[in-house]
CSV table of C-alpha atoms in Angstrom, one decimal:
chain,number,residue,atom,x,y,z
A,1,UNK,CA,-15.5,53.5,-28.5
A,2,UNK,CA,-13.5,52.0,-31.4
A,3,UNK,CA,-13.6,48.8,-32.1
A,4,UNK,CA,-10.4,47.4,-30.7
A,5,UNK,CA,-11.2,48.8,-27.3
A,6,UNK,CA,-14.8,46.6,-27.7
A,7,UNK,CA,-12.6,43.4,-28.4
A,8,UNK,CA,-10.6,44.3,-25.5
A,9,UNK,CA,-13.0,44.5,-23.5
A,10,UNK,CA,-15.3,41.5,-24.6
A,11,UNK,CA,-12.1,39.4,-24.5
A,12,UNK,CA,-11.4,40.5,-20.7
A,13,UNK,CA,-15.1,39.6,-19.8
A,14,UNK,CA,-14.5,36.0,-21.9
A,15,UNK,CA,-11.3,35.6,-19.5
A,16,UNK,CA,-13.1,37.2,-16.2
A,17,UNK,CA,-16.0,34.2,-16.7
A,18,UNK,CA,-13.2,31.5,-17.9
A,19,UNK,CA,-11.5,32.1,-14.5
A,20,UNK,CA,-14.9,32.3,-12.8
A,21,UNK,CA,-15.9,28.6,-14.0
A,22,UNK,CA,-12.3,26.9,-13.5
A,23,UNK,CA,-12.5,28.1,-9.9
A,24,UNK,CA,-16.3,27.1,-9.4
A,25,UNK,CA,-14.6,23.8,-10.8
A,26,UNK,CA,-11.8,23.2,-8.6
A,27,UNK,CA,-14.3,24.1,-5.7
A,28,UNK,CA,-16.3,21.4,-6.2
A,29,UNK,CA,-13.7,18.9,-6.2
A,30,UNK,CA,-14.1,15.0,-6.9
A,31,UNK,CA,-13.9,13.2,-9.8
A,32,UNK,CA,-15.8,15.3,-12.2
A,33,UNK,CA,-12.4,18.4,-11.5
A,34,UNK,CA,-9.5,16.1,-12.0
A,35,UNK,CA,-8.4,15.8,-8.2
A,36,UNK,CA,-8.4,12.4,-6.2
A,37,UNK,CA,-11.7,11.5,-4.6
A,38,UNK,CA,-12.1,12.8,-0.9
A,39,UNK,CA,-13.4,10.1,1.5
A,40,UNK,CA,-13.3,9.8,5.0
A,41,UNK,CA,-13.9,6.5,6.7
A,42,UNK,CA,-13.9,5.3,10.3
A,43,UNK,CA,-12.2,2.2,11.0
A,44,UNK,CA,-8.6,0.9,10.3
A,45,UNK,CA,-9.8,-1.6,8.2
A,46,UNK,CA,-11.7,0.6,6.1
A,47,UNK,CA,-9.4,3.0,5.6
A,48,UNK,CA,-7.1,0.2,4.3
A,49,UNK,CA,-9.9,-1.3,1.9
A,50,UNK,CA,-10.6,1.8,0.4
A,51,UNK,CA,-6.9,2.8,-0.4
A,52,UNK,CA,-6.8,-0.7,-2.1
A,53,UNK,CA,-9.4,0.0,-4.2
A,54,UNK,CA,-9.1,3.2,-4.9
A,55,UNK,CA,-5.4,3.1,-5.2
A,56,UNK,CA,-3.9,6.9,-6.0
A,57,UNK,CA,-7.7,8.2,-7.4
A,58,UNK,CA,-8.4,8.4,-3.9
A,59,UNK,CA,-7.3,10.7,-1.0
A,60,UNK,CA,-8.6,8.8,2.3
A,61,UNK,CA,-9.3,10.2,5.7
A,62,UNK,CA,-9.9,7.7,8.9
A,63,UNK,CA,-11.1,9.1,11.8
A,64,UNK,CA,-9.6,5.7,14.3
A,65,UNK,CA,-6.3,4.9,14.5
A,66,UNK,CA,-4.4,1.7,15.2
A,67,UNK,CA,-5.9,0.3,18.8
A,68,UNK,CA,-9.2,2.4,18.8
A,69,UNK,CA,-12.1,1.1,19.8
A,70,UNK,CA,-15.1,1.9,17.4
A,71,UNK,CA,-17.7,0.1,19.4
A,72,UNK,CA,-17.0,3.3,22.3
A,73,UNK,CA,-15.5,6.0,19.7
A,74,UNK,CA,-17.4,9.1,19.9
A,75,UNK,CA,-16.8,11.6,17.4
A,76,UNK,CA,-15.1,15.2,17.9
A,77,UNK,CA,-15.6,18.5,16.0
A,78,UNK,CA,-13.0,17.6,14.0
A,79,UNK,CA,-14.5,14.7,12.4
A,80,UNK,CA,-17.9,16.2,11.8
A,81,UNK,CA,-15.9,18.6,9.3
A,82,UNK,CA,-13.7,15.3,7.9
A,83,UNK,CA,-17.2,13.7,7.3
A,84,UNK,CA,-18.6,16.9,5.9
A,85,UNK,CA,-16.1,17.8,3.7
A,86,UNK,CA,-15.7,14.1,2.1
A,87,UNK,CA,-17.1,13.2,-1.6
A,88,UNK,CA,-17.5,9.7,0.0
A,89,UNK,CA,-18.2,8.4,3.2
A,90,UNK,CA,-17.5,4.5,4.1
A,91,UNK,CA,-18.7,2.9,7.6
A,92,UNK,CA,-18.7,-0.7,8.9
A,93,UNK,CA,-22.2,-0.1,10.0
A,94,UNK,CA,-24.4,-3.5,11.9
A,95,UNK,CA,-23.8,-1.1,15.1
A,96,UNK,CA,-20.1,-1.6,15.5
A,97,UNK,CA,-20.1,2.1,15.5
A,98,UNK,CA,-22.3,2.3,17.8
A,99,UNK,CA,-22.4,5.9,19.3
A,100,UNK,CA,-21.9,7.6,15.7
A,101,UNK,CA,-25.3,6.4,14.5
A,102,UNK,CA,-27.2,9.6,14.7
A,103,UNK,CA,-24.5,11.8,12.5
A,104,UNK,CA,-24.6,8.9,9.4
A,105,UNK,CA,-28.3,9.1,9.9
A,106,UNK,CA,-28.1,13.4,9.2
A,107,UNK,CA,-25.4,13.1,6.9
A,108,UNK,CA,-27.8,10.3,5.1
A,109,UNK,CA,-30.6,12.9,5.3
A,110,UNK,CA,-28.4,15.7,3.4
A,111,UNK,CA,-28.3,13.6,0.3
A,112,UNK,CA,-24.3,12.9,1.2
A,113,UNK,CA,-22.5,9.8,-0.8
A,114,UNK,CA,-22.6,7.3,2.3
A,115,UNK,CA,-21.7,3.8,1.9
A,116,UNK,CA,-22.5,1.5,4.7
A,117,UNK,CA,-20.7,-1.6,3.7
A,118,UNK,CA,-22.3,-4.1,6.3
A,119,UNK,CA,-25.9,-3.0,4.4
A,120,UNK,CA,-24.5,-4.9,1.5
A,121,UNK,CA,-23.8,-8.2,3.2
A,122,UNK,CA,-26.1,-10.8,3.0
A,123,UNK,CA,-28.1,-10.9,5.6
A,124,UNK,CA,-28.2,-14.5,6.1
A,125,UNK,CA,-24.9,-14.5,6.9
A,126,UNK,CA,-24.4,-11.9,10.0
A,127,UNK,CA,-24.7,-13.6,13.1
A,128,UNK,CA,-27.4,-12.6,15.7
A,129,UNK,CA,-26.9,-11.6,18.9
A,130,UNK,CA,-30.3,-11.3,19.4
A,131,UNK,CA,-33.3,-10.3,17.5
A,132,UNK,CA,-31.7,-6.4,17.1
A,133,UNK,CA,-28.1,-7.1,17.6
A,134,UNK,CA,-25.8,-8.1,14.6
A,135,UNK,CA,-22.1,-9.2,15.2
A,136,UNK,CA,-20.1,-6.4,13.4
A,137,UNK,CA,-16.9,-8.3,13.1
A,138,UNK,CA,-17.9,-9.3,9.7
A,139,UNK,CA,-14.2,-8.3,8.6
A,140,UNK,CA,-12.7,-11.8,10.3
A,141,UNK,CA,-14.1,-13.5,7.3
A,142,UNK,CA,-12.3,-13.2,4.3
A,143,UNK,CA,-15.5,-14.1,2.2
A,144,UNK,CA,-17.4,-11.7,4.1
A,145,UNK,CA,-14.3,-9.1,3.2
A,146,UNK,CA,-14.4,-9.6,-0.1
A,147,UNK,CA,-17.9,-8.5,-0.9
A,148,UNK,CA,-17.4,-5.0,1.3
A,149,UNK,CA,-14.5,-5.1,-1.3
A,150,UNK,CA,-17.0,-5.4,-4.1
A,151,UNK,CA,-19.5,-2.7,-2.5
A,152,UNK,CA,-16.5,-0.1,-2.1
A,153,UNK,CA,-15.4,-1.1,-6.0
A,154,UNK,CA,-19.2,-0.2,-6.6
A,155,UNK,CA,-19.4,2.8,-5.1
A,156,UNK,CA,-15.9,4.0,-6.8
A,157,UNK,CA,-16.9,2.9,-10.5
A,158,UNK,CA,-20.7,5.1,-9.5
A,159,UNK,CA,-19.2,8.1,-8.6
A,160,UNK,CA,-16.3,8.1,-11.2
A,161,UNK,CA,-17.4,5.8,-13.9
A,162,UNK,CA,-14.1,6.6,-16.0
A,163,UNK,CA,-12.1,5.2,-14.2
A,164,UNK,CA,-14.2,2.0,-13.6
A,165,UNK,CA,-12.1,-0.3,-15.1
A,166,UNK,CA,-9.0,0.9,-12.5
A,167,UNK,CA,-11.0,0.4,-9.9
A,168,UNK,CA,-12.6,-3.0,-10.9
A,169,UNK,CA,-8.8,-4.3,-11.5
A,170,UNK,CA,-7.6,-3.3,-8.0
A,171,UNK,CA,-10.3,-5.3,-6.8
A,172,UNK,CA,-9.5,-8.6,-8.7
A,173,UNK,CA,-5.8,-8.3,-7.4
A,174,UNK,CA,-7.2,-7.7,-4.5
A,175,UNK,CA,-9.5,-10.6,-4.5
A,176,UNK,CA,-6.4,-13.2,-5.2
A,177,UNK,CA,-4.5,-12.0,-2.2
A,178,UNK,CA,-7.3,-12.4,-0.1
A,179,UNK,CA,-7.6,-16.5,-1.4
A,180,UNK,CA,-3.7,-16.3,-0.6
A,181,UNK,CA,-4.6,-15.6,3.0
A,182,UNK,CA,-7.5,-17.5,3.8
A,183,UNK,CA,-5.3,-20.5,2.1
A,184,UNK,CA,-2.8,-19.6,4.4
A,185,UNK,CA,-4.7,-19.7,7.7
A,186,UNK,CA,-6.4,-22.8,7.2
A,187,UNK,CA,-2.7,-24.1,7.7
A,188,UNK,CA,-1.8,-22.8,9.8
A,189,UNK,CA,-5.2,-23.5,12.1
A,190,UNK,CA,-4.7,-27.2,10.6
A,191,UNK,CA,-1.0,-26.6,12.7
A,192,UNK,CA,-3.0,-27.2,16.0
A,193,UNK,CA,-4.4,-30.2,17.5
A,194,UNK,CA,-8.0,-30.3,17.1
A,195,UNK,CA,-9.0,-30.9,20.8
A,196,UNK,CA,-7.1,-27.4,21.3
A,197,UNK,CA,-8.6,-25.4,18.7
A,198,UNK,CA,-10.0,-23.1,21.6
A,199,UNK,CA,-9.8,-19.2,21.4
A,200,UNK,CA,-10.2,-17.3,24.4
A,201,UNK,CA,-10.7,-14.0,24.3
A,202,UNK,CA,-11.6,-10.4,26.0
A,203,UNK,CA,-14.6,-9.6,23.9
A,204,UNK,CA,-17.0,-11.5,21.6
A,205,UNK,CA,-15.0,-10.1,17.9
A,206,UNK,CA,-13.8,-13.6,16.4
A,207,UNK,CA,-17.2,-15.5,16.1
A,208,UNK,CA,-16.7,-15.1,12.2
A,209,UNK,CA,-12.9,-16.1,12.5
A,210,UNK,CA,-14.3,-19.4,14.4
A,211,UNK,CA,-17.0,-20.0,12.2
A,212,UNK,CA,-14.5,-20.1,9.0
A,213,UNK,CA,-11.6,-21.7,10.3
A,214,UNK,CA,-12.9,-24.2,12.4
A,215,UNK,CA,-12.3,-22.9,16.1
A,216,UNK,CA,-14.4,-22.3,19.1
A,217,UNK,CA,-14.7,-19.5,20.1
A,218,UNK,CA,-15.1,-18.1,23.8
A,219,UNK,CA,-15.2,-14.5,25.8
A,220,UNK,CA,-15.3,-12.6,28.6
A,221,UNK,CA,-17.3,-10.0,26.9
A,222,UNK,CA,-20.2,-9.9,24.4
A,223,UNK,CA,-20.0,-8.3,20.8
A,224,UNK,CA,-19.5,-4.7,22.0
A,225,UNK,CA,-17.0,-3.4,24.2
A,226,UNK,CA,-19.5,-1.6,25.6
A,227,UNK,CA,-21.3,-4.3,27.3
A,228,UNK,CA,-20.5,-5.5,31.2
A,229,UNK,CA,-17.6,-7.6,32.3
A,230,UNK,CA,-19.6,-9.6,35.4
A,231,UNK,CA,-17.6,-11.9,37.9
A,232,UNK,CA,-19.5,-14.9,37.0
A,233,UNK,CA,-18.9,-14.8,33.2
A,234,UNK,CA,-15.0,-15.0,34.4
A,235,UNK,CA,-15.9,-17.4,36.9
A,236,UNK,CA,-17.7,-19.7,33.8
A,237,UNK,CA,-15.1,-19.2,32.1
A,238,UNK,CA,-11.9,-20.3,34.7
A,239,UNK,CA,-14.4,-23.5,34.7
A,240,UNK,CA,-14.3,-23.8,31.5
A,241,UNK,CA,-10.4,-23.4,30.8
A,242,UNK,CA,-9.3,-25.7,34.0
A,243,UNK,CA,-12.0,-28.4,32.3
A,244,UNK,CA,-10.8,-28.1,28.5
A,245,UNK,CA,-7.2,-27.8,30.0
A,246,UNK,CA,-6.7,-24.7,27.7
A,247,UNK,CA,-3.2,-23.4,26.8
A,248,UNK,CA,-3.2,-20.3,26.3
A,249,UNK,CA,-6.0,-17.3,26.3
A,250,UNK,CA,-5.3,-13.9,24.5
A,251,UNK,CA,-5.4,-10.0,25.1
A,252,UNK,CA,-6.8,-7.7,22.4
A,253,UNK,CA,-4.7,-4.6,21.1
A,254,UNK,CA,-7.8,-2.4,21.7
A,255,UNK,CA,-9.0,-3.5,24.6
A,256,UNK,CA,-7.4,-3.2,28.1
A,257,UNK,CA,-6.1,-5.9,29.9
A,258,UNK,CA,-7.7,-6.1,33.1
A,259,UNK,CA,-10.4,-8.8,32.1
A,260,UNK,CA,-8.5,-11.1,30.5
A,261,UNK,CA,-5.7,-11.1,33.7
A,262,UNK,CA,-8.6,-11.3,36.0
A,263,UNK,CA,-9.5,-14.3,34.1
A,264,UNK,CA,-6.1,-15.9,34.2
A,265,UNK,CA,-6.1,-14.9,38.1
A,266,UNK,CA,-9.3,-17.0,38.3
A,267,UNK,CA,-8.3,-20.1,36.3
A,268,UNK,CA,-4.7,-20.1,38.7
A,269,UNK,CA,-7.1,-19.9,42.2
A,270,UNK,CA,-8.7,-22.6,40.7
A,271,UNK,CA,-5.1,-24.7,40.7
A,272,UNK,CA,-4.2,-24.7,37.2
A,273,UNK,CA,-1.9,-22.4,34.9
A,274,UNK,CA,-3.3,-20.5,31.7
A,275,UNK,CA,-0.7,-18.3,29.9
A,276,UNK,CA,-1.6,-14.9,28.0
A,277,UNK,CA,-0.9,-15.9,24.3
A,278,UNK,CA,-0.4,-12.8,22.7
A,279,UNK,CA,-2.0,-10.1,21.6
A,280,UNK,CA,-4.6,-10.3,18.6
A,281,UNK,CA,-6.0,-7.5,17.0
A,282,UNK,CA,-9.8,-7.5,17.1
A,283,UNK,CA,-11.7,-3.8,16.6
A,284,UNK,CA,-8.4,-2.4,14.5
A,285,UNK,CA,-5.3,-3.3,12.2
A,286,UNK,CA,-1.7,-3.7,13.6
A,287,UNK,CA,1.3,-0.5,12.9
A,288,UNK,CA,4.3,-1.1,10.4
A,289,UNK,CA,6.4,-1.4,13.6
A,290,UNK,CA,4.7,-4.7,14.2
A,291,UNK,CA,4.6,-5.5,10.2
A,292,UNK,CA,0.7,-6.0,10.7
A,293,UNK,CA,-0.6,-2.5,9.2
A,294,UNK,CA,-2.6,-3.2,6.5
A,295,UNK,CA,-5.9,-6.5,7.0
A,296,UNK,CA,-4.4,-9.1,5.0
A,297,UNK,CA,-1.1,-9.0,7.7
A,298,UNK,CA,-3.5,-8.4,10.6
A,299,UNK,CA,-5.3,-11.4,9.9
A,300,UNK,CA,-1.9,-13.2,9.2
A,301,UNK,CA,-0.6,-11.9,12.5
A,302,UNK,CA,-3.6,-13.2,14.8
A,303,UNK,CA,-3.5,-16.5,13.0
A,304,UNK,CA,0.3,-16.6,13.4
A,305,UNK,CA,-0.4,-15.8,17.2
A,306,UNK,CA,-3.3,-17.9,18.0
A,307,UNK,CA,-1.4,-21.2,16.2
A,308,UNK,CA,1.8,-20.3,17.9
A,309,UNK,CA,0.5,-20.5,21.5
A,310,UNK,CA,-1.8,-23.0,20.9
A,311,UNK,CA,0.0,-26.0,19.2
């Protein structure tokens, strides 16, 4: 064999391995190859924090759509291979997803990059249901908010540390539009008189809301959809309306209606008038038909909705 034919065929092997590696490269994906970061999340609200932060480094997946309920989502065969296939996995966790427990804890278990945001909350600060059962609608608190902000800008800069800095500014942006909007709903809740500052609702999901802008905070249901709707929690409740001489109560975008126009049934047997409000999201963002698609206009939406039928 002469010598040329030797280079020939050493270069070709050189090539052969080259093309070997870039496509071993491009398999793996992530970060490390060049190509956006693949992360599937569950909730609306996630999925809208995520692509925040991670601005065009990130690809995002969410399994729930606007008006699903997490609290009774159950996952199909299709997510399993979303959640597999992700670099990064973000969930609300603190049981809102209540039924997908067991596939985080196996994913967990496979060394997968999970990042359960409510884990990073300080746990002085979730509300008890009872000894085992956190409220998971940590998202109606914009101070809450902003540290699963920080925990997502945390995981980002870990798994692509070169692009820290990007990520880390998106989150200080970030972080000044969420001040905008908890300025703004303090006046607007400052709009209603304080006798009326009353929210009625289906299910237990704006304890947090209450808590930080000053509002009681009543429902037909407890934390999770999932829980029973009895006749006397309405009935305590139609008391409770025809003695506060509430307004207005409100329906939820992702939960049906039945409950809360049972309850407005009971309060008018009882002699007295409650209108339906609106509609507030509680368990999922709003659609760009409705100009409430990403948190910071959800949260502007409810507050627009709750002050408007209330003062």
């Amino acid at each position: 064999m002469t010598k040329n034919n030797v280079l020939k065929k050493l270069n070709l092997v050189i090539a052969i391995c080259v093309a070997m590696m870039l496509l071993i490269s491009c398999g793996k994906g992530g970060a490390t190859s060049g190509k956006k970061i693949k992360i599937t999340t569950t909730t609306t609200m996630l999925t809208d924090l995520v692509k925040t932060i991670g601005g065009d480094k990130v690809e995002v997946t969410g399994l729930m759509g606007e008006g699903v309920d997490p609290h009774l989502y159950s996952a199909s065969a299709g997510d399993i291979e979303k959640l597999g296939n992700a670099d990064i996995i973000v969930f609300g966790g603190l049981h809102l997803e209540g039924k997908m427990t067991e596939i985080f804890e196996k994913l967990s278990s496979q060394n997968k990059n999970i990042l359960n945001v409510g884990e990073k909350l300080d746990k002085n600060k979730i509300h008890l249901v009872d000894a085992n059962t956190p409220d998971p609608h940590v998202w109606f608190n914009t101070e809450l908010w902003e540290k699963e902000a920080e925990a997502v800008e945390a995981e980002l800069s870990k798994y692509d540390p070169k692009n820290s800095n990007y990520y880390k500014e998106n989150l200080k942006k970030y972080k000044a539009e969420l001040n905008e909007l908890t300025t703004y709903v303090k006046t607007r809740i400052n709009e209603i008189p304080e006798k009326s500052r009353v929210l009625v609702t289906a299910h237990d999901a704006f304890n947090y809301f209450g808590e930080q802008f000053g509002l009681e905070v009543k429902a037909i249901q407890g934390v999770s959809t999932d829980s029973e709707t009895g006749t006397k929690n309405i009935s305590d409740l139609a008391n409770f309306i025809v003695q506060r001489n509430i307004k207005a109560i409100f329906v939820e975008s992702s939960v049906p209606k039945k409950s809360i126009e049972a309850l407005q049934e009971a309060v008018k047997a009882r002699g007295k008038e409650v209108k339906i409000g609106g509609e507030l999201y509680s368990d999922s963002l709003g659609d760009k038909a409705h100009n409430s698609e990403t948190y910071i206009k959800t949260v502007k939406a409810n507050a627009d909705t709750i002050v408007n039928a209330l003062k």
